[in-house]
PDB file of C-alpha atoms in Angstrom:
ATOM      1  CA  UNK H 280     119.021 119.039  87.915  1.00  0.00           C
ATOM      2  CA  UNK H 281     121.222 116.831  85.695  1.00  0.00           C
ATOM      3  CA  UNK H 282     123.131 118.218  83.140  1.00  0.00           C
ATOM      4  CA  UNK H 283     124.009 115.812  80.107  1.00  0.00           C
ATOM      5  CA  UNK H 284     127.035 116.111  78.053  1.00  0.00           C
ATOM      6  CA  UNK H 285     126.517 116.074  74.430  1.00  0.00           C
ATOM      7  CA  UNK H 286     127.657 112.003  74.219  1.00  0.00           C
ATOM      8  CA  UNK H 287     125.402 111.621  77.479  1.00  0.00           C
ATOM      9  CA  UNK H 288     122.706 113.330  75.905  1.00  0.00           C
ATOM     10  CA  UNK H 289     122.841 111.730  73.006  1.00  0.00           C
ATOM     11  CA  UNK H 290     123.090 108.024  74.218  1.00  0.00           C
ATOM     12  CA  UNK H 291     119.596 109.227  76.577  1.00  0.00           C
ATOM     13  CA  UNK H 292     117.508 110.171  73.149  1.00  0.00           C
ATOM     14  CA  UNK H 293     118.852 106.902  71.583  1.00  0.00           C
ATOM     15  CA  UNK H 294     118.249 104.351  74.358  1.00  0.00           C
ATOM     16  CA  UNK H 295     114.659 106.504  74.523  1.00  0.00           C
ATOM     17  CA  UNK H 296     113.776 105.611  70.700  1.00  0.00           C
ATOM     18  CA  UNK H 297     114.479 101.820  72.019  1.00  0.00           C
ATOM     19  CA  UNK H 298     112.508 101.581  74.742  1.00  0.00           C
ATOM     20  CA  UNK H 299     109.388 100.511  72.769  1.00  0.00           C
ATOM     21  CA  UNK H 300     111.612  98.241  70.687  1.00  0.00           C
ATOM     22  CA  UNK H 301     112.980  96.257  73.488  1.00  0.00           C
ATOM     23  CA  UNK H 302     109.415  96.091  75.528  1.00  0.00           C
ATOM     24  CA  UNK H 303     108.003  94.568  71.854  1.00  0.00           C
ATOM     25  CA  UNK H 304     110.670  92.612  71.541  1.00  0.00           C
ATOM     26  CA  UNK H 305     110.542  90.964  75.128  1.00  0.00           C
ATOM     27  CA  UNK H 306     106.842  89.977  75.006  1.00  0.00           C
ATOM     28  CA  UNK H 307     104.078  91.259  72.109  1.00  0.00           C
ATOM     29  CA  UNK H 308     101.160  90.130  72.453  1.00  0.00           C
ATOM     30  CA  UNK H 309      99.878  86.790  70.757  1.00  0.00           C
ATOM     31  CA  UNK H 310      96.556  85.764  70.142  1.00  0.00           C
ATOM     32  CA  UNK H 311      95.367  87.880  73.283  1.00  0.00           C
ATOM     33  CA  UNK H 312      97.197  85.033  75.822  1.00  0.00           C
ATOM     34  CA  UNK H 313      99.458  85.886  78.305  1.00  0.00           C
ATOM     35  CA  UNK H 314     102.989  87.313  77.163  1.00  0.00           C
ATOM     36  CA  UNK H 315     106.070  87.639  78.781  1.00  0.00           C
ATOM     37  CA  UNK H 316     108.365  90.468  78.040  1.00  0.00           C
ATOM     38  CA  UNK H 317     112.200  90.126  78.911  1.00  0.00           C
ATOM     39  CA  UNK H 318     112.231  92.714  81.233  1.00  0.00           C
ATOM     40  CA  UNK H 319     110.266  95.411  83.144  1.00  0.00           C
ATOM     41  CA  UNK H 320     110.994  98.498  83.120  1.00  0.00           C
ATOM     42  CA  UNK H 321     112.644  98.364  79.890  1.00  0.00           C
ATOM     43  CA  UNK H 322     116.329  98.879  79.269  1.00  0.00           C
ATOM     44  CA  UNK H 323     116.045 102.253  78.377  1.00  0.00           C
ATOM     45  CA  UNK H 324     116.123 103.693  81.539  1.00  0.00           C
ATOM     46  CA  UNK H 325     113.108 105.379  81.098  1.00  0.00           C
ATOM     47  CA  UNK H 326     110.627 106.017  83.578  1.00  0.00           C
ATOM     48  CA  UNK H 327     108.142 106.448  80.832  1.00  0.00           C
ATOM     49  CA  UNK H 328     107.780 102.631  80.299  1.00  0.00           C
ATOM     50  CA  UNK H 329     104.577 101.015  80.916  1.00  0.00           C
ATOM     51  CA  UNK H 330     103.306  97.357  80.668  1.00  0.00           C
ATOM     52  CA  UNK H 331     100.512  96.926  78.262  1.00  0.00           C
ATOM     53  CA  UNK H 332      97.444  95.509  79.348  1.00  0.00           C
ATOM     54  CA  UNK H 333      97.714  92.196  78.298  1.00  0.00           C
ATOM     55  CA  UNK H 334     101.803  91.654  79.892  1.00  0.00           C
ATOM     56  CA  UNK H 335     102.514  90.687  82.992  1.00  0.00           C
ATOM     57  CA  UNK H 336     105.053  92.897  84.852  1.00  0.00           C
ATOM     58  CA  UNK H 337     107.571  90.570  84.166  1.00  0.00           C
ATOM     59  CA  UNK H 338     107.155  86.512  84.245  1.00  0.00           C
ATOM     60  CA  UNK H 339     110.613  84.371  85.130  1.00  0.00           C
ATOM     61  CA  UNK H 340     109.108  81.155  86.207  1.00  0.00           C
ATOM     62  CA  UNK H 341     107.441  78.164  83.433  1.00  0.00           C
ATOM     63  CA  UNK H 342     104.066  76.797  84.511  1.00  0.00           C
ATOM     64  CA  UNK H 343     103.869  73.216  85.264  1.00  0.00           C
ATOM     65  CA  UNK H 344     101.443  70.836  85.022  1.00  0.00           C
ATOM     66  CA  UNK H 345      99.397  69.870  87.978  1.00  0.00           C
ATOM     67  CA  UNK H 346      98.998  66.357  88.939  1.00  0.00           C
ATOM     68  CA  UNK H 347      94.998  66.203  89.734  1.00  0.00           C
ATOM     69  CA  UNK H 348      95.107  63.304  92.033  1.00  0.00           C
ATOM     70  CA  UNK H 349      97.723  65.270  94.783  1.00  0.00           C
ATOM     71  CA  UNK H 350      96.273  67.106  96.788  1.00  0.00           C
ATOM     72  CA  UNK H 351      97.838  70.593  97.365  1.00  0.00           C
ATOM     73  CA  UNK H 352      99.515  71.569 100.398  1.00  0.00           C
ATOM     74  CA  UNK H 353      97.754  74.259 102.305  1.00  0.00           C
ATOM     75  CA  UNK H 354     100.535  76.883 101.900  1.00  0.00           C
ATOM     76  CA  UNK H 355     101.706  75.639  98.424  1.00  0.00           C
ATOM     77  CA  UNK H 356     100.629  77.603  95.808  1.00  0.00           C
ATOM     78  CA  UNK H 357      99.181  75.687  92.971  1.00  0.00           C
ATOM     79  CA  UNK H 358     102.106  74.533  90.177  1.00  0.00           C
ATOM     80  CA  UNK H 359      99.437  76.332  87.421  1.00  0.00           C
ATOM     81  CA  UNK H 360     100.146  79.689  89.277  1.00  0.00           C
ATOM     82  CA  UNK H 361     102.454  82.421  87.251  1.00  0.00           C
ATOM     83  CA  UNK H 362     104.665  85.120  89.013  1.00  0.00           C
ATOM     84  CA  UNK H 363     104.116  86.872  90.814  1.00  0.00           C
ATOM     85  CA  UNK H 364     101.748  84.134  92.389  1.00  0.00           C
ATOM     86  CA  UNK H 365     104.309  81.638  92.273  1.00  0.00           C
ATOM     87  CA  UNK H 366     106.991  81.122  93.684  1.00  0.00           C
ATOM     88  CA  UNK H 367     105.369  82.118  96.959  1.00  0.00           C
ATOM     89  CA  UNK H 368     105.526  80.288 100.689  1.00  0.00           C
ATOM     90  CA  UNK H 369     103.753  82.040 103.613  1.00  0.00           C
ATOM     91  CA  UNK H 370     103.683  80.216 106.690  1.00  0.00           C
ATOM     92  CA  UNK H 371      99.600  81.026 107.211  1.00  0.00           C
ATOM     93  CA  UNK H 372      97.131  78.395 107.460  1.00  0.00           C
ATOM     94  CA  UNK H 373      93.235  79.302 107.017  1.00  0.00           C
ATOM     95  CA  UNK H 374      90.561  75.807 107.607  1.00  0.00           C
ATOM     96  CA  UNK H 375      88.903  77.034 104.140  1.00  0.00           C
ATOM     97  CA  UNK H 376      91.712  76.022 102.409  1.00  0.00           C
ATOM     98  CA  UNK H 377      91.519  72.274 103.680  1.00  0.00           C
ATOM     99  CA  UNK H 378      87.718  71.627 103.235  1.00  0.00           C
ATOM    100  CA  UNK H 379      87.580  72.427  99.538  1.00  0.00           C
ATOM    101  CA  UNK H 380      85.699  69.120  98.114  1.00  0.00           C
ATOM    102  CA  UNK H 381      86.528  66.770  95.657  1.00  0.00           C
ATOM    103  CA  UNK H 382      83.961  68.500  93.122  1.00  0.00           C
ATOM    104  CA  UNK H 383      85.252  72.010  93.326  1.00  0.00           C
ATOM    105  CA  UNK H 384      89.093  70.416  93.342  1.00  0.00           C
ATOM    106  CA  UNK H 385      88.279  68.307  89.983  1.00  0.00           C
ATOM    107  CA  UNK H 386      87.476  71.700  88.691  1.00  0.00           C
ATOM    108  CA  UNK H 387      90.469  73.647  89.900  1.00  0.00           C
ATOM    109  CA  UNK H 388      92.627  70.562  88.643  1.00  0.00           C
ATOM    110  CA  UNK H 389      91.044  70.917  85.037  1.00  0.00           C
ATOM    111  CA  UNK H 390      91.291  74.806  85.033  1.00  0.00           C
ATOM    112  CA  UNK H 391      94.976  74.756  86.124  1.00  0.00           C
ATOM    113  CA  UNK H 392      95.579  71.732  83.059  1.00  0.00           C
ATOM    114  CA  UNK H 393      93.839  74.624  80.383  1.00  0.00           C
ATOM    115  CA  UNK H 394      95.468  77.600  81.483  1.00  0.00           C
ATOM    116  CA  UNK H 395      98.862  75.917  81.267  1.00  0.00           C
ATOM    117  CA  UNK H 396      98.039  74.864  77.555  1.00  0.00           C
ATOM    118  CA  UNK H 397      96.866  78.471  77.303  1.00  0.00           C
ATOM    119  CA  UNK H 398      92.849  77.571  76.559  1.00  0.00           C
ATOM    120  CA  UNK H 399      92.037  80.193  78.656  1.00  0.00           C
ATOM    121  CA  UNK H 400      87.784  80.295  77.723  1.00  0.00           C
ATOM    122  CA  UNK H 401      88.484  76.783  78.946  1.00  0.00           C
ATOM    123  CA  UNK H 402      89.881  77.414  81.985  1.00  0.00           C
ATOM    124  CA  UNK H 403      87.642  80.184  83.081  1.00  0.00           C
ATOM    125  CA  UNK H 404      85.067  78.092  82.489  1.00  0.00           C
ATOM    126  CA  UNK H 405      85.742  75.593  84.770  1.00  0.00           C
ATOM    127  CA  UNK H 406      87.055  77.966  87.608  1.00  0.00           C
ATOM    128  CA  UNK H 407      83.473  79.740  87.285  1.00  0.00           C
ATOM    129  CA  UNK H 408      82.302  76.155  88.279  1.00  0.00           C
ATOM    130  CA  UNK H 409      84.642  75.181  90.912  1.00  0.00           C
ATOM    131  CA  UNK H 410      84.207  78.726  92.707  1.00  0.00           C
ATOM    132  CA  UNK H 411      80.273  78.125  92.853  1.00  0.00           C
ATOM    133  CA  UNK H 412      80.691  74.813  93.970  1.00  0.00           C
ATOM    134  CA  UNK H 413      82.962  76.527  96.782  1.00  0.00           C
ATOM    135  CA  UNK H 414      82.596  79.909  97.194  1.00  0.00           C
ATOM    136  CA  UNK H 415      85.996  80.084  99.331  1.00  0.00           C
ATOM    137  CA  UNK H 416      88.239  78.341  97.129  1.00  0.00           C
ATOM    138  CA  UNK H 417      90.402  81.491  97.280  1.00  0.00           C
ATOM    139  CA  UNK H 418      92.821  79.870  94.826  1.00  0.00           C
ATOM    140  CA  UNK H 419      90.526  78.929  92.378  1.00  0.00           C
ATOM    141  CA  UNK H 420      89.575  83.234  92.512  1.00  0.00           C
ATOM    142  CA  UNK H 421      93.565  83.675  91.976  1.00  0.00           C
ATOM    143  CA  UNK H 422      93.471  81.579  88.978  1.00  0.00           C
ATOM    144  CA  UNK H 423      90.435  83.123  87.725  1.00  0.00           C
ATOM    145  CA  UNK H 424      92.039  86.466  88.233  1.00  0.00           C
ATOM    146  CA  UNK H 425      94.831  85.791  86.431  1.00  0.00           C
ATOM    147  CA  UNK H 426      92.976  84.038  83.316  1.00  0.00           C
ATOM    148  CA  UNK H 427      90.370  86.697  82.897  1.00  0.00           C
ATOM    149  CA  UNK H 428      92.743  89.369  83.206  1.00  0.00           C
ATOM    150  CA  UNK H 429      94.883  87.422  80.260  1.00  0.00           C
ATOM    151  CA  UNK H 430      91.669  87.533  78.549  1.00  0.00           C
ATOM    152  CA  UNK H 431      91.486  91.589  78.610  1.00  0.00           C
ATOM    153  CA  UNK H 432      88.765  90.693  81.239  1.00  0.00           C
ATOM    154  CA  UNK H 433      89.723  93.447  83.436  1.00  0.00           C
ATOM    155  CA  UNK H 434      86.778  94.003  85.782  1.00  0.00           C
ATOM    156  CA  UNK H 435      86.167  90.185  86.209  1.00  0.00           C
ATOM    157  CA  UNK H 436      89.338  89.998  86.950  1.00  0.00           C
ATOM    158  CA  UNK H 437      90.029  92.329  89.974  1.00  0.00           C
ATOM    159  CA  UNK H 438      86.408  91.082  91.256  1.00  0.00           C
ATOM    160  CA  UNK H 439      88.013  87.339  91.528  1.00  0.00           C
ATOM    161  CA  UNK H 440      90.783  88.688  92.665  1.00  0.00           C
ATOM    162  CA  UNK H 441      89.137  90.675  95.543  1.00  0.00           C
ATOM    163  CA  UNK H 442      87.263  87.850  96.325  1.00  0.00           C
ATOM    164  CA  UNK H 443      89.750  85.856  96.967  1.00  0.00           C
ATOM    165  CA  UNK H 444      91.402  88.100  99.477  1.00  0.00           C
ATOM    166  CA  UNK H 445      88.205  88.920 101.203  1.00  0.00           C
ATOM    167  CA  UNK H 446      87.394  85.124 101.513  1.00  0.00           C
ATOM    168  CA  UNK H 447      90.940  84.648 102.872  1.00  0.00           C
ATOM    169  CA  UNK H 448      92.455  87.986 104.683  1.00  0.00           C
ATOM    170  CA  UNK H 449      95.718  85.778 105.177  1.00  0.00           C
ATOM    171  CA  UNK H 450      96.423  84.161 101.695  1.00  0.00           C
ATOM    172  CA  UNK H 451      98.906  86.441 100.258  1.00  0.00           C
ATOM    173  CA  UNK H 452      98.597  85.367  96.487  1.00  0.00           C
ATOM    174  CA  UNK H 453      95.065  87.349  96.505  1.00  0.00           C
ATOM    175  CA  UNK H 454      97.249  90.742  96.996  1.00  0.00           C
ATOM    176  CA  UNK H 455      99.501  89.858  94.858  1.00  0.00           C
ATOM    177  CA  UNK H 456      96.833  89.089  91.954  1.00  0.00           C
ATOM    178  CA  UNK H 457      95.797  92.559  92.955  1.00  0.00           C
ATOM    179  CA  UNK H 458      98.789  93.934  92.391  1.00  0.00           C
ATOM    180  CA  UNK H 459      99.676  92.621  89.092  1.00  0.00           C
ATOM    181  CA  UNK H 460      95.945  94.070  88.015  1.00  0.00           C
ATOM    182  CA  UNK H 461      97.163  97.518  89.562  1.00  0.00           C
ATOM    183  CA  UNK H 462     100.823  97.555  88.097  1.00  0.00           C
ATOM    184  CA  UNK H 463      99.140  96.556  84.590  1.00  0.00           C
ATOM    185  CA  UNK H 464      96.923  99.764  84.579  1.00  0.00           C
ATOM    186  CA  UNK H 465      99.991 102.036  86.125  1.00  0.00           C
ATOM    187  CA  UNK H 466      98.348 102.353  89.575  1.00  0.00           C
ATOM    188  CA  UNK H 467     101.696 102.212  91.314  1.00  0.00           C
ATOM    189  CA  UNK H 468     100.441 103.703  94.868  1.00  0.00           C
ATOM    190  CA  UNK H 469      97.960 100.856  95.114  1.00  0.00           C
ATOM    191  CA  UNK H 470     100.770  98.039  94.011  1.00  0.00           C
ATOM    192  CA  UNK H 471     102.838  99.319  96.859  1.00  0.00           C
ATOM    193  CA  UNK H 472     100.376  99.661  99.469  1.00  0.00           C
ATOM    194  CA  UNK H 473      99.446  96.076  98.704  1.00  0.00           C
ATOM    195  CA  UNK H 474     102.682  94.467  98.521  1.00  0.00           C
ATOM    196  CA  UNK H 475     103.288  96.273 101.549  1.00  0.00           C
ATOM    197  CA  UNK H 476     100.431  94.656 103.404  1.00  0.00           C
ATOM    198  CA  UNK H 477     102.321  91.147 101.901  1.00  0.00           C
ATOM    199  CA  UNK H 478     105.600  91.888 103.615  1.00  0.00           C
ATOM    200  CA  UNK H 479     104.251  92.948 106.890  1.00  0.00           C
ATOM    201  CA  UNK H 480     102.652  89.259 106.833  1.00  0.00           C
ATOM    202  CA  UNK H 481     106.500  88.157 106.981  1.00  0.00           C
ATOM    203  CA  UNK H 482     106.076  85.366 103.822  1.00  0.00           C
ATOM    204  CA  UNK H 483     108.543  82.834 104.282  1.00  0.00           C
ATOM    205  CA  UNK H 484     109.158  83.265 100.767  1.00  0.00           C
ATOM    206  CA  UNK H 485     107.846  85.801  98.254  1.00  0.00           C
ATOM    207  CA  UNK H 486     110.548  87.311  95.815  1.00  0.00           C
ATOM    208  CA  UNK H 487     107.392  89.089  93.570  1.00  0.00           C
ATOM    209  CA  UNK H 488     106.103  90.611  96.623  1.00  0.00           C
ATOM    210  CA  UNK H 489     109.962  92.654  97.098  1.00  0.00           C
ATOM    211  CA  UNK H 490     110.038  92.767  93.030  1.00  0.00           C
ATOM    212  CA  UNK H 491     106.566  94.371  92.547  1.00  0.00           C
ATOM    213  CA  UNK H 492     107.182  96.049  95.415  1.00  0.00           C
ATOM    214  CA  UNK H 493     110.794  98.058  93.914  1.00  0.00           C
ATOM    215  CA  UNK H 494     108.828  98.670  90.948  1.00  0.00           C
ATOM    216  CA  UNK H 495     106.306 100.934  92.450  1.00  0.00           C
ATOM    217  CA  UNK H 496     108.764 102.715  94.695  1.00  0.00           C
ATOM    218  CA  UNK H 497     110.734 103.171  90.996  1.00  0.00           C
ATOM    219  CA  UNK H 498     108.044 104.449  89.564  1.00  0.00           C
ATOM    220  CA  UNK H 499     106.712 106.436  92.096  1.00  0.00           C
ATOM    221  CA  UNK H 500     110.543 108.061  92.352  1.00  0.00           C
ATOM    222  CA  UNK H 501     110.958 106.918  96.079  1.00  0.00           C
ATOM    223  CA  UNK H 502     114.420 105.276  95.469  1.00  0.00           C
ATOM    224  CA  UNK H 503     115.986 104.497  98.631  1.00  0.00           C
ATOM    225  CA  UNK H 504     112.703 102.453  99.058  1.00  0.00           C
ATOM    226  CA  UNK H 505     112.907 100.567  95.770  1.00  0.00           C
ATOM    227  CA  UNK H 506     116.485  99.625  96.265  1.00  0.00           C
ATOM    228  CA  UNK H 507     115.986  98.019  99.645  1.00  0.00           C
ATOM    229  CA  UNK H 508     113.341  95.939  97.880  1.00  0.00           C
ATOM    230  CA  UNK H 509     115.310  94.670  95.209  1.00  0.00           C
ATOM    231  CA  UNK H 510     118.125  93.780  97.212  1.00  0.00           C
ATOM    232  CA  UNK H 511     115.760  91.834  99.586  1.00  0.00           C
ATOM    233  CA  UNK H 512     114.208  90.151  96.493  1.00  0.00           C
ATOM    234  CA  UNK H 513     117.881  89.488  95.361  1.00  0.00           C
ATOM    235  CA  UNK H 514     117.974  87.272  98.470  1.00  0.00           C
ATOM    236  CA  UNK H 515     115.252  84.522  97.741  1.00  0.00           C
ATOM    237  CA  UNK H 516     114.605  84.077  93.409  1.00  0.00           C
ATOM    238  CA  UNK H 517     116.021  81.807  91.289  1.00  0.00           C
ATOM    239  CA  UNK H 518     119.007  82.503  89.045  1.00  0.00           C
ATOM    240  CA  UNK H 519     116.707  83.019  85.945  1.00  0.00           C
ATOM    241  CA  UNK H 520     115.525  86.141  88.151  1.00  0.00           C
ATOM    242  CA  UNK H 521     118.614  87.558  88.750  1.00  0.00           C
ATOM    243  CA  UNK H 522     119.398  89.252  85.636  1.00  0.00           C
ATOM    244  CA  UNK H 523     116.133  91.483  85.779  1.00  0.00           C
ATOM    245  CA  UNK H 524     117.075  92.604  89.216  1.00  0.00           C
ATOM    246  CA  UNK H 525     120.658  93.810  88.238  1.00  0.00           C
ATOM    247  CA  UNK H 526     119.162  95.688  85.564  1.00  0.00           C
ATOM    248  CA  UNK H 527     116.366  97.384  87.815  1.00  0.00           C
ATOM    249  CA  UNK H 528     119.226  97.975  90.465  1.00  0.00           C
ATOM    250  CA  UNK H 529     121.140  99.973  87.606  1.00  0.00           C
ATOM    251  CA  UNK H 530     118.414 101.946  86.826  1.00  0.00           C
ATOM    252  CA  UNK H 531     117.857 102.800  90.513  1.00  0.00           C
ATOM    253  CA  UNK H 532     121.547 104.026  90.803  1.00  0.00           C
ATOM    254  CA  UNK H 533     121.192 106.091  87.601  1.00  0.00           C
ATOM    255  CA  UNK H 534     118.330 107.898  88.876  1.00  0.00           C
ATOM    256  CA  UNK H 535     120.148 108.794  92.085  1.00  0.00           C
ATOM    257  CA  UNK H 536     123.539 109.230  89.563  1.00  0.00           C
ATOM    258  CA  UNK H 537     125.473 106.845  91.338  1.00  0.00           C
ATOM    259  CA  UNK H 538     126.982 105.517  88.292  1.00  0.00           C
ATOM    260  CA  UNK H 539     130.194 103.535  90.415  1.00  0.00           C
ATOM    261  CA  UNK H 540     126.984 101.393  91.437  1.00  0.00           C
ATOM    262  CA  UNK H 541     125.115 101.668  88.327  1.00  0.00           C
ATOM    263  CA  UNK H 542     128.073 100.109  86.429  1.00  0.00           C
ATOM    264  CA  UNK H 543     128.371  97.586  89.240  1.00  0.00           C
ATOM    265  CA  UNK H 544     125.255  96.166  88.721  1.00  0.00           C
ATOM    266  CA  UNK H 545     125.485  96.144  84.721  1.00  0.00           C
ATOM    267  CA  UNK H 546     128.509  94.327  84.503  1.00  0.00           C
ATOM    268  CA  UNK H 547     126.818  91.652  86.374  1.00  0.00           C
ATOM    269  CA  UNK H 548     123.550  92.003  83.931  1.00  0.00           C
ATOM    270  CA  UNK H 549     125.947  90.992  81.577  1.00  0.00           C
ATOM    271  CA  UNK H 550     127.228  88.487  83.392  1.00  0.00           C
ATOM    272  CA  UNK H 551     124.187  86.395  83.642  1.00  0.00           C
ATOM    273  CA  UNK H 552     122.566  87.771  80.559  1.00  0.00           C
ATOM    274  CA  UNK H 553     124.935  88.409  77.668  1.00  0.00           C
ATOM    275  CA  UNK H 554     122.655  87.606  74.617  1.00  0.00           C
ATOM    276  CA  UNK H 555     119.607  89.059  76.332  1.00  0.00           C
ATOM    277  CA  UNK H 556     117.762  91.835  74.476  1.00  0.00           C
ATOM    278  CA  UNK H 557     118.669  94.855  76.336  1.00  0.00           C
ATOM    279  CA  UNK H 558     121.862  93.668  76.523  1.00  0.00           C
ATOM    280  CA  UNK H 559     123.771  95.954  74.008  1.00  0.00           C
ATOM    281  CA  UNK H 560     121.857  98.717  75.452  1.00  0.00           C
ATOM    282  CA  UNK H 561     123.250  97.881  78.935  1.00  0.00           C
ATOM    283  CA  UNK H 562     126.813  97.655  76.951  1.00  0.00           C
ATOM    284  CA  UNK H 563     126.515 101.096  75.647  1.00  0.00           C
ATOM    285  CA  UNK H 564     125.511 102.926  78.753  1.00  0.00           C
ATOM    286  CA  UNK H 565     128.968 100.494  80.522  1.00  0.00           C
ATOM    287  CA  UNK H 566     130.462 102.060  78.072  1.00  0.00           C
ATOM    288  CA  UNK H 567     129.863 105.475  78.388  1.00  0.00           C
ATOM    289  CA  UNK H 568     130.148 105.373  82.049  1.00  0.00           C
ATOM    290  CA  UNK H 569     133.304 103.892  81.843  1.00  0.00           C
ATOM    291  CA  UNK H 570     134.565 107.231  79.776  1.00  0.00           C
ATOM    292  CA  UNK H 571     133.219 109.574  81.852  1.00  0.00           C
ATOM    293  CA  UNK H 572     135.752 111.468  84.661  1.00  0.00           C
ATOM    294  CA  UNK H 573     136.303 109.658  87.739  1.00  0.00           C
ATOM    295  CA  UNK H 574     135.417 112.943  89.785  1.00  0.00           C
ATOM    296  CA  UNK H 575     131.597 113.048  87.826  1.00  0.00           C
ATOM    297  CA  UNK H 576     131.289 109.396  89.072  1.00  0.00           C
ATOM    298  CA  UNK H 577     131.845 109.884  92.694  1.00  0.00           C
ATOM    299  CA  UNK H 578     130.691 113.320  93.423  1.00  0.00           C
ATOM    300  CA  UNK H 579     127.712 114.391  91.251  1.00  0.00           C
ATOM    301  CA  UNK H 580     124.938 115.025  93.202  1.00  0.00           C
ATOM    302  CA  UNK H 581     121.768 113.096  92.203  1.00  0.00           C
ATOM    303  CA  UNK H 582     119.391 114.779  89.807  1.00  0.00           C
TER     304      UNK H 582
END
């Protein structure tokens, strides 16, 4: 078991008071829509941390709009799709995906246009139509997923959801929609079984599926395990990513006290993020690592 000096110590109750500062700070809700905090787990290094029911995990990517008269790609996930949804490339190909018709597309194209101006009644609306019309448009159950669980519609939500993966056992977003559901109610076994069943599909890309992924095996204190995800997701998002995994890195190698690595991986935080929100909270703990002796740094055994 650790043992805390009395400026350790200290810093730990402060950054603990934080923690639900920072998570309100990155994303409150607003008028029951989606919200995006500014990083998951929070800054505090504490376990404790848990989204709210109405945040995603954690949300790096803007939605775009759809153009309604291109047609999708079969593996391209619809522009309207959030994280960890999108960005996402699997090299699958299922036949229901190509023979959705025009009627059931019109109404995808409409829901995805809604959701992205956040009239989410709207868009479920429409999505309830277009999945009717086709009851495999496994995409339009993704969307639906993700709009009725913005909506605090929780068991609507993991029912589209579910749908969508039992219409389509290869289309990799329906896990994933799954596993955002699961990580928003804590149910950290389930989000890493599923985004284990992701990765042993070998996605050609899918940086939520290593993210969400690390965050179970965080949470669930299997460390070696979440580290090797988020240096795999490292690999393959986009520099607005980057900062979030530096920070979930550090808290990985202060939970195993290896604070040469810890500080490692905060100086580069701050690199990309220096006016971020959990940035002076990153600072301090630099700072008291930087103070501490160099033999507690590269012999303590982890707690």
């Amino acid at each position: 078991m650790k043992v805390f000096s009395n400026s350790a110590a200290t810093l730990f109750m402060a950054l603990m008071l934080v923690a639900p500062l920072a998570a309100q700070k990155g994303g409150g809700k607003s008028g029951g829509s989606h919200s995006i905090p500014t990083a998951a787990p929070s800054a505090s290094y504490n376990p404790g941390y848990r989204p709210s029911s109405t945040e995603s995990v954690f949300d790096p990517y803007p939605i775009t709009r759809p153009d309604p008269a291109k047609p999708l790609l079969v593996n391209e996930q619809p522009p309207c799709f959030r994280w960890p949804m999108n960005p996402l490339l699997s090299g699958t190909v299922n036949a229901k995906r190509m023979d959705v018709p025009a009627s059931a597309q019109e109404k995808f194209s409409r829901a995805c246009n809604a959701a992205r101006e956040k009239k989410l009644s709207v868009a479920e609306e429409s999505l309830d139509k277009a999945v009717k019309l086709y009851p495999q448009f496994s995409a339009a159950w993704v969307l639906l997923g993700q709009v009725a669980a913005d909506q605090g519609h929780n068991e609507k939500a993991a029912q589209a959801c579910t749908t969508a993966r039992n219409e389509d056992a290869t289309y990799l977003p329906g896990y994933l929609c799954l596993a955002d559901i699961a990580a928003r109610q804590q149910r950290w076994s389930e989000v890493a079984e599923l985004t284990n069943q992701v990765l042993g599909m070998h996605p050609i890309k899918a940086p939520a599926a290593f993210y969400y992924n690390c965050l179970a095996y965080f949470y669930l204190r299997q460390f070696p395990a979440a580290e090797k995800s988020a240096l795999n997701a490292m690999t393959n998002v986009p520099k607005q990513a980057e900062p979030q995994i530096h920070l979930l890195l550090a808290k990985i190698y202060e939970q195993e006290n290896k604070r040469d690595l810890e500080a490692e991986q905060l100086r580069e935080y701050l690199k990309l993020a220096p006016n971020a929100v959990d940035a002076p909270i990153a600072r301090q703990i630099l700072k008291q690592i930087n103070s501490e002796p160099p033999a507690r740094n590269a012999t303590a055994e982890p707690r």
